[in-house]
């Protein structure tokens, strides 16, 4: 084919002969003409099908779905579609189905120029590449999650998580967008966000422990179970429909533990002094708060609060309750854990029962015994008190462990007597028991002598004992300390003592008292001093003899 030129022509082309030929060849429309003249081959083709690419939408936010559609203006249906981004075939992470490419969740890396074309396998036929279409992918508004107080938080603390979505102007500036009053993004400025809160993979709603209030999640009294990944995001009706999620890891640390100790150990006995001690394991500068049941305690007549110590002075049954403590301070951790509640059980101390023999009122001169009986336990040491004075063995009082004896009671012994037991083991003390001892004067004995003292030797003397009240008395007669019975010289006849023919030996202190079976069993004693004079008796006898002689 030397000397010939092969030309590929389009339908609008004319064939221009080379200088070697003078015969023109016209190209007829829609026909392929091969003319051979002097062995010249001419071949003619129609234009390749055009590809048109559409992107819906062509400007998206990260996470949105994008669909790219490639249309080829051809009657053929067996096209295989090829997709390109910035001149490079697209990655396999996108879904290709027929003439459609789907980006399920767009990323900023998906932004770029996209083209497509078709290819028919087996014929080596391709369509023209589409015009490039730019896909814009913009970051969603950023959610920033803040935690108050700072991480880690302590058990029992109130924790506030705040979800802040960046402002419209900040978001546009970050994404390089210019303000366009008529542009759809203006809705972003006014549309209201709905906030979603998550702990791990669980969406949170307001509950007993969590309060969801739009952009704020509050945890009331954090516990270790709250330790997790928390995150938030915004949702709204206009595009962008959501914000980027933001997460924080919440770490919950045990607040310092409070331990409450009670001395003496429970149960305590009424009257005991009780000391409760609150020990907090770590940190310092604690202020201690004390509770009885749900009532906060302050220093009072019965309770003394001294920083880490609560003292109960003289426990009673009304003190029986649950006691607990906790610490507070100005720095974090602001609060310790509340101590475990310690039950304080108050039992009655053993009862002391005080008995008086004979029954009160007692009468002067009586022997009085007070007996202190304690209902339980052993090895008691007994304390005896009259009013506020502790009694010891003395001339008038005999203390013999559980018994106090008053030998001969007087009116000065009247008062409040009480006893209690003490011992080395708990209960260390019994309840005190008291009785009033009332002392009445015994009935008065009045002793009369006939004739009046002094009496003279040889005279008959009668001593009469008169007791002012009551009856059935038995009379006792005494000469000094010797009790008298009827004898040759003395006649005892109930309330009368008769001396027959007084002598100087009868001169002494005579006294009497009454006794009987009922109380008062004794009367007060009454005494007289009997004086016997012999000299006057002689003169009387002489005068008497003289008188008789004269009479004769």
PDB file of N, CA and C in Angstrom, residues 10 29 51 63-64 111 133 147 154 182 187 219 303 310 376 415 432 454 463 473 497-499 520 532 539 544:
ATOM      1  N   UNK A  10     -15.122  10.927   9.986  1.00  0.00           N
ATOM      2  CA  UNK A  10     -16.415  11.099  10.637  1.00  0.00           C
ATOM      3  C   UNK A  10     -17.429  11.400   9.565  1.00  0.00           C
ATOM      4  N   UNK A  29     -24.115   9.889   4.887  1.00  0.00           N
ATOM      5  CA  UNK A  29     -24.536   9.846   6.298  1.00  0.00           C
ATOM      6  C   UNK A  29     -25.027   8.475   6.679  1.00  0.00           C
ATOM      7  N   UNK A  51     -21.795   9.532  28.599  1.00  0.00           N
ATOM      8  CA  UNK A  51     -22.167   9.176  29.990  1.00  0.00           C
ATOM      9  C   UNK A  51     -22.507  10.452  30.748  1.00  0.00           C
ATOM     10  N   UNK A  63     -21.553  11.103  57.353  1.00  0.00           N
ATOM     11  CA  UNK A  63     -22.546  10.166  57.866  1.00  0.00           C
ATOM     12  C   UNK A  63     -23.773  10.064  57.001  1.00  0.00           C
ATOM     13  N   UNK A  64     -23.989  11.009  56.063  1.00  0.00           N
ATOM     14  CA  UNK A  64     -25.174  10.950  55.210  1.00  0.00           C
ATOM     15  C   UNK A  64     -24.938   9.986  54.050  1.00  0.00           C
ATOM     16  N   UNK A 111     -15.038  13.300  49.699  1.00  0.00           N
ATOM     17  CA  UNK A 111     -15.180  14.512  48.891  1.00  0.00           C
ATOM     18  C   UNK A 111     -14.202  14.462  47.711  1.00  0.00           C
ATOM     19  N   UNK A 133     -18.188  15.489  38.363  1.00  0.00           N
ATOM     20  CA  UNK A 133     -19.108  16.129  39.315  1.00  0.00           C
ATOM     21  C   UNK A 133     -18.437  16.137  40.684  1.00  0.00           C
ATOM     22  N   UNK A 147     -17.554  17.228  81.859  1.00  0.00           N
ATOM     23  CA  UNK A 147     -17.968  16.560  83.104  1.00  0.00           C
ATOM     24  C   UNK A 147     -17.612  17.463  84.277  1.00  0.00           C
ATOM     25  N   UNK A 154     -15.987  10.921  92.722  1.00  0.00           N
ATOM     26  CA  UNK A 154     -16.031  10.065  93.897  1.00  0.00           C
ATOM     27  C   UNK A 154     -17.460   9.591  94.137  1.00  0.00           C
ATOM     28  N   UNK A 182     -29.639  33.266  51.847  1.00  0.00           N
ATOM     29  CA  UNK A 182     -30.690  32.445  51.246  1.00  0.00           C
ATOM     30  C   UNK A 182     -30.369  30.972  51.261  1.00  0.00           C
ATOM     31  N   UNK A 187     -30.823  27.580  58.389  1.00  0.00           N
ATOM     32  CA  UNK A 187     -31.723  26.891  59.300  1.00  0.00           C
ATOM     33  C   UNK A 187     -30.969  26.287  60.489  1.00  0.00           C
ATOM     34  N   UNK A 219     -26.135  12.801  87.216  1.00  0.00           N
ATOM     35  CA  UNK A 219     -26.091  11.550  87.972  1.00  0.00           C
ATOM     36  C   UNK A 219     -26.153  11.932  89.443  1.00  0.00           C
ATOM     37  N   UNK A 303     -25.848  14.992 124.722  1.00  0.00           N
ATOM     38  CA  UNK A 303     -24.867  14.614 123.703  1.00  0.00           C
ATOM     39  C   UNK A 303     -23.772  15.671 123.615  1.00  0.00           C
ATOM     40  N   UNK A 310     -18.573  11.443 119.409  1.00  0.00           N
ATOM     41  CA  UNK A 310     -19.892  11.750 119.971  1.00  0.00           C
ATOM     42  C   UNK A 310     -19.998  11.028 121.308  1.00  0.00           C
ATOM     43  N   UNK A 376     -29.489  -9.440 139.190  1.00  0.00           N
ATOM     44  CA  UNK A 376     -28.707 -10.349 138.352  1.00  0.00           C
ATOM     45  C   UNK A 376     -27.229 -10.040 138.464  1.00  0.00           C
ATOM     46  N   UNK A 415     -34.347  10.816 155.932  1.00  0.00           N
ATOM     47  CA  UNK A 415     -33.779  11.264 154.653  1.00  0.00           C
ATOM     48  C   UNK A 415     -33.992  10.225 153.562  1.00  0.00           C
ATOM     49  N   UNK A 432     -29.590   2.670 140.559  1.00  0.00           N
ATOM     50  CA  UNK A 432     -29.749   3.003 141.970  1.00  0.00           C
ATOM     51  C   UNK A 432     -31.212   2.877 142.356  1.00  0.00           C
ATOM     52  N   UNK A 454     -36.391  14.548 197.537  1.00  0.00           N
ATOM     53  CA  UNK A 454     -35.801  13.326 198.088  1.00  0.00           C
ATOM     54  C   UNK A 454     -36.771  12.573 198.991  1.00  0.00           C
ATOM     55  N   UNK A 463     -43.153   4.541 191.942  1.00  0.00           N
ATOM     56  CA  UNK A 463     -42.767   5.174 190.662  1.00  0.00           C
ATOM     57  C   UNK A 463     -43.795   4.748 189.617  1.00  0.00           C
ATOM     58  N   UNK A 473     -49.204  -1.978 176.510  1.00  0.00           N
ATOM     59  CA  UNK A 473     -47.786  -1.843 176.806  1.00  0.00           C
ATOM     60  C   UNK A 473     -47.363  -2.859 177.874  1.00  0.00           C
ATOM     61  N   UNK A 497     -43.808   0.745 189.861  1.00  0.00           N
ATOM     62  CA  UNK A 497     -42.731   0.098 190.604  1.00  0.00           C
ATOM     63  C   UNK A 497     -42.814   0.614 192.040  1.00  0.00           C
ATOM     64  N   UNK A 498     -42.835  -0.304 193.000  1.00  0.00           N
ATOM     65  CA  UNK A 498     -42.950   0.079 194.405  1.00  0.00           C
ATOM     66  C   UNK A 498     -41.698  -0.369 195.141  1.00  0.00           C
ATOM     67  N   UNK A 499     -41.134   0.601 195.881  1.00  0.00           N
ATOM     68  CA  UNK A 499     -39.986   0.307 196.744  1.00  0.00           C
ATOM     69  C   UNK A 499     -40.512   0.315 198.187  1.00  0.00           C
ATOM     70  N   UNK A 520     -45.710   1.231 167.301  1.00  0.00           N
ATOM     71  CA  UNK A 520     -44.350   1.244 167.839  1.00  0.00           C
ATOM     72  C   UNK A 520     -44.199   0.269 168.999  1.00  0.00           C
ATOM     73  N   UNK A 532     -32.288   9.447 198.324  1.00  0.00           N
ATOM     74  CA  UNK A 532     -32.781   8.919 199.612  1.00  0.00           C
ATOM     75  C   UNK A 532     -31.966   9.562 200.725  1.00  0.00           C
ATOM     76  N   UNK A 539     -34.898  12.808 212.596  1.00  0.00           N
ATOM     77  CA  UNK A 539     -35.567  13.924 213.245  1.00  0.00           C
ATOM     78  C   UNK A 539     -37.058  13.678 213.273  1.00  0.00           C
ATOM     79  N   UNK A 544     -41.801  12.480 216.427  1.00  0.00           N
ATOM     80  CA  UNK A 544     -42.959  11.599 216.513  1.00  0.00           C
ATOM     81  C   UNK A 544     -43.016  10.939 217.882  1.00  0.00           C
TER      82      UNK A 544
END
